[in-house]
Structures are given as structure tokens and as C-alpha cells.
CSV table of C-alpha atoms in Angstrom, one decimal:
chain,number,residue,atom,x,y,z
E,1,MET,CA,-74.8,-42.3,-111.2
E,2,ALA,CA,-78.1,-43.1,-110.0
E,3,LYS,CA,-77.1,-46.7,-109.8
E,4,ARG,CA,-74.2,-45.8,-107.8
E,5,ASN,CA,-76.2,-43.7,-105.4
E,6,GLU,CA,-78.5,-46.5,-105.0
E,7,ALA,CA,-75.8,-49.0,-104.3
E,8,THR,CA,-74.3,-46.6,-101.7
E,9,LYS,CA,-77.8,-46.2,-100.2
E,10,THR,CA,-78.3,-49.9,-100.1
E,11,GLN,CA,-75.0,-50.3,-98.4
E,12,ALA,CA,-75.8,-47.6,-95.9
E,13,VAL,CA,-79.2,-49.1,-95.2
E,14,ASP,CA,-77.6,-52.6,-94.8
E,15,ALA,CA,-75.0,-51.1,-92.4
E,16,ILE,CA,-77.7,-49.3,-90.5
E,17,GLN,CA,-79.8,-52.4,-90.2
E,18,ALA,CA,-76.8,-54.4,-89.1
E,19,ARG,CA,-76.1,-51.7,-86.5
E,20,ILE,CA,-79.8,-51.9,-85.4
E,21,ALA,CA,-79.5,-55.6,-85.1
E,22,ASP,CA,-76.4,-55.2,-83.0
E,23,LEU,CA,-78.1,-52.6,-80.8
E,24,LYS,CA,-81.1,-54.9,-80.3
E,25,ALA,CA,-78.7,-57.7,-79.3
E,26,LEU,CA,-77.0,-55.3,-76.9
E,27,LEU,CA,-80.4,-54.2,-75.5
E,28,ASN,CA,-81.3,-57.9,-75.0
E,29,SER,CA,-78.0,-58.5,-73.3
E,30,TYR,CA,-78.5,-55.5,-71.1
E,31,GLN,CA,-82.0,-56.7,-70.1
E,32,ASN,CA,-80.7,-60.2,-69.4
E,33,ALA,CA,-77.9,-58.6,-67.3
E,34,GLY,CA,-80.6,-56.7,-65.3
E,35,THR,CA,-82.5,-59.9,-64.7
E,36,ASN,CA,-79.3,-61.7,-63.7
E,37,LEU,CA,-78.4,-58.8,-61.4
E,38,ALA,CA,-81.8,-59.0,-59.7
E,39,ALA,CA,-81.4,-62.8,-59.3
E,40,ALA,CA,-77.8,-62.3,-57.9
E,41,GLN,CA,-79.0,-59.6,-55.5
E,42,ALA,CA,-81.8,-62.0,-54.3
E,43,ALA,CA,-79.1,-64.7,-53.9
E,44,VAL,CA,-76.9,-62.3,-51.9
E,45,THR,CA,-79.8,-61.4,-49.7
E,46,SER,CA,-80.6,-65.0,-49.1
E,47,ALA,CA,-77.0,-65.8,-48.4
E,48,ASN,CA,-76.8,-62.8,-45.9
E,49,GLN,CA,-79.9,-64.2,-44.1
E,50,ALA,CA,-78.3,-67.7,-44.0
E,51,VAL,CA,-75.1,-66.2,-42.5
E,52,ALA,CA,-77.2,-64.3,-39.9
E,53,ASP,CA,-79.1,-67.5,-39.1
E,54,ALA,CA,-75.8,-69.5,-38.8
E,55,SER,CA,-74.3,-66.7,-36.6
E,56,ALA,CA,-77.3,-66.9,-34.3
E,57,LYS,CA,-77.1,-70.7,-34.2
E,58,LEU,CA,-73.4,-70.5,-33.5
E,59,ALA,CA,-74.0,-68.0,-30.6
E,60,ALA,CA,-76.6,-70.3,-29.2
E,61,LEU,CA,-74.3,-73.3,-29.5
E,62,LYS,CA,-71.5,-71.4,-27.8
E,63,GLN,CA,-73.8,-70.4,-25.0
E,64,GLN,CA,-75.0,-74.0,-24.7
E,65,LEU,CA,-71.4,-75.2,-24.7
E,66,GLY,CA,-70.7,-72.8,-21.9
E,67,VAL,CA,-73.6,-74.2,-19.9
E,68,ASP,CA,-72.5,-77.8,-20.8
E,69,GLN,CA,-69.0,-77.1,-19.7
E,70,THR,CA,-70.3,-75.7,-16.4
E,71,ALA,CA,-72.4,-78.8,-15.9
E,72,VAL,CA,-69.4,-81.0,-16.7
E,73,ALA,CA,-67.3,-79.1,-14.2
E,74,ALA,CA,-70.0,-79.4,-11.6
E,75,ALA,CA,-70.3,-83.1,-12.3
E,76,GLN,CA,-66.5,-83.5,-12.0
E,77,VAL,CA,-66.6,-81.8,-8.6
E,78,ALA,CA,-69.4,-84.0,-7.5
E,79,TYR,CA,-67.6,-87.1,-8.7
E,80,ASP,CA,-64.4,-86.1,-6.9
E,81,ALA,CA,-66.3,-85.5,-3.7
E,82,ALA,CA,-67.9,-88.9,-4.1
E,83,VAL,CA,-64.5,-90.6,-4.6
E,84,ALA,CA,-63.2,-88.7,-1.5
E,85,ASN,CA,-66.2,-89.8,0.5
E,86,GLN,CA,-65.7,-93.4,-0.6
E,87,ALA,CA,-62.1,-93.3,0.4
E,88,ALA,CA,-63.0,-91.9,3.8
E,89,ALA,CA,-65.7,-94.5,4.3
E,90,GLN,CA,-63.2,-97.3,3.4
E,91,ALA,CA,-60.7,-95.8,5.8
E,92,ALA,CA,-63.4,-95.6,8.5
E,93,GLN,CA,-64.3,-99.2,7.8
E,94,GLN,CA,-60.7,-100.4,8.1
E,95,THR,CA,-60.4,-98.5,11.4
E,96,ARG,CA,-63.6,-100.1,12.7
E,97,LEU,CA,-62.3,-103.5,11.7
E,98,ALA,CA,-59.0,-102.9,13.4
E,99,GLN,CA,-60.9,-101.8,16.5
E,100,GLU,CA,-63.0,-104.9,16.4
E,101,ARG,CA,-59.9,-107.1,16.1
E,102,ALA,CA,-58.2,-105.3,19.0
E,103,LEU,CA,-61.3,-105.7,21.1
E,104,GLN,CA,-61.5,-109.4,20.2
E,105,GLU,CA,-57.9,-109.8,21.1
E,106,VAL,CA,-58.5,-108.1,24.5
E,107,GLU,CA,-61.5,-110.3,25.1
E,108,ASN,CA,-59.4,-113.4,24.3
E,109,GLN,CA,-56.7,-112.2,26.6
E,110,ALA,CA,-59.3,-111.5,29.4
E,111,GLN,CA,-60.8,-115.0,28.8
E,112,GLY,CA,-57.3,-116.5,29.0
E,113,LEU,CA,-56.7,-114.6,32.3
E,114,LYS,CA,-60.0,-115.8,33.7
E,115,GLN,CA,-59.0,-119.4,32.9
E,116,THR,CA,-55.6,-118.9,34.4
E,117,SER,CA,-57.1,-117.3,37.4
E,118,SER,CA,-59.6,-120.1,37.8
E,119,ALA,CA,-56.8,-122.7,37.5
E,120,VAL,CA,-54.7,-120.9,40.1
E,121,THR,CA,-57.6,-120.5,42.4
E,122,LEU,CA,-58.4,-124.2,42.1
E,123,SER,CA,-54.7,-125.0,42.7
E,124,LYS,CA,-54.7,-122.9,45.8
E,125,ALA,CA,-57.9,-124.4,47.0
E,126,SER,CA,-56.5,-127.9,46.7
E,127,ASN,CA,-53.3,-126.7,48.4
E,128,LYS,CA,-55.4,-125.4,51.3
E,129,GLN,CA,-57.4,-128.6,51.7
E,130,ALA,CA,-54.4,-130.8,52.2
E,131,PRO,CA,-52.3,-129.0,54.8
E,132,VAL,CA,-49.0,-130.6,55.4
E,133,LYS,CA,-48.0,-131.0,59.0
E,134,THR,CA,-44.5,-130.2,59.5
E,135,THR,CA,-42.5,-129.7,62.5
E,136,GLU,CA,-40.8,-126.8,61.2
E,137,GLN,CA,-42.2,-123.4,61.6
E,138,GLN,CA,-43.6,-121.8,58.5
E,139,LEU,CA,-43.8,-118.2,57.7
E,140,PRO,CA,-47.3,-116.9,57.4
E,141,GLN,CA,-48.7,-116.7,53.9
E,142,THR,CA,-50.0,-113.2,53.4
E,143,GLY,CA,-50.9,-111.3,50.3
E,144,ASN,CA,-50.6,-114.2,47.8
E,145,ASP,CA,-54.2,-114.0,46.6
E,146,GLU,CA,-54.1,-110.2,46.3
E,147,GLY,CA,-50.9,-110.3,44.3
E,148,LEU,CA,-52.3,-112.7,41.8
E,149,LEU,CA,-55.5,-110.7,41.4
E,150,ALA,CA,-53.5,-107.5,41.0
E,151,SER,CA,-51.3,-109.2,38.4
E,152,ALA,CA,-54.3,-110.3,36.4
E,153,LEU,CA,-56.0,-106.9,36.7
E,154,GLY,CA,-52.7,-105.3,35.6
E,155,MET,CA,-52.5,-107.5,32.5
E,156,VAL,CA,-56.1,-106.7,31.5
E,157,LEU,CA,-55.5,-103.0,31.9
E,158,MET,CA,-52.2,-103.3,29.9
E,159,ALA,CA,-54.1,-105.1,27.1
E,160,LEU,CA,-56.8,-102.5,27.0
E,161,ALA,CA,-54.3,-99.6,27.0
E,162,THR,CA,-52.4,-101.3,24.1
E,163,ALA,CA,-55.7,-101.8,22.1
E,164,PHE,CA,-56.7,-98.2,22.6
E,165,GLY,CA,-53.2,-97.0,21.8
E,166,ILE,CA,-53.3,-98.8,18.5
E,167,GLN,CA,-56.7,-97.4,17.7
E,168,LYS,CA,-55.6,-93.8,18.5
E,169,ARG,CA,-52.4,-94.2,16.4
E,170,LYS,CA,-54.5,-95.4,13.4
E,171,GLU,CA,-56.8,-92.4,13.7
E,172,ASP,CA,-53.9,-90.0,13.7
């Protein structure tokens, strides 16, 4: 019986030692899990800080985007105003050119009237120098010079009125 007790004791001791080895492995696992937990908590803290930094950066970028959008809108308004000013300047230039053409036309017409008036005056002067003696009575020649002058003046005034009428119509 003593051998049997000893075998049972040996088995019990072996079982206890196996159980102790299992407990030591479990304790090692538990300690490793604690270390892993601490590392994971540090990683979570680091990730939380990265998220906070990214959120701050995102807020700053959103604010900058708002400022940039305001600057873009202001630049668009300035561009539109410049385009409108350019169109107005071109229209003013076209009006000025039309006025210059109308003025040149009036000057040309006035020059033509001067030449016509000179030719008529010369023609009358030559008619006066060579009076024809006739036996018939002639009616007195009154108002011929004044009529020609009035006609020439009327044509100049008509040309000026037409030129200024064209200018006013283009301005409207």
C-alpha cells in the first residue's frame, strides 16, 4: 500500500506542478495583457490627439476657405466692374469717333458751300462787269445776293442740326 500511496502522491504532485505551470503561464499572459493594454491606451491617447489636431486643422482650413471664397467673390465683383468700365469706354470711344466723323462731314459740307459761294460770287462779279445794253426795260435785280447767302447759311445750319441730332440719338 505504501507503493500505492506513493504513486498517488506522485500523481498528485505532478498534477499540482502542472497546475502551477498553467497558473504561471496564465500569470505571464495576464502581465503581457496588462502591458498590451497600456500600449493600446497610449495608442488611443495618441490617436485622440491626432484627431484633435486634424479637427483644429480642418477648422482653420474651413475658415481660410471662407476667407478665400470672400476674396474670390470680391475679385469677381472687381473683374465684372472692370469689364463694364471697358464696355463703357469702348462705347464712349465709338460715340466720340461718330462725333468726329459727323463734324468732319459738316466741315466738308461747309467747305463745299464756301467753294460754291465763291464760284457764284465770281460768276455774279463777271456778270456785273459786262452789262448788256438792251433796249428793253429790265426789272431791278434786288435780293439775289441775300437769297444765296441765306440759302448757304441755311444749308450749314441744317448740316449742323443733323450732326448734333445723330450724336444725341447715339447717346440715348
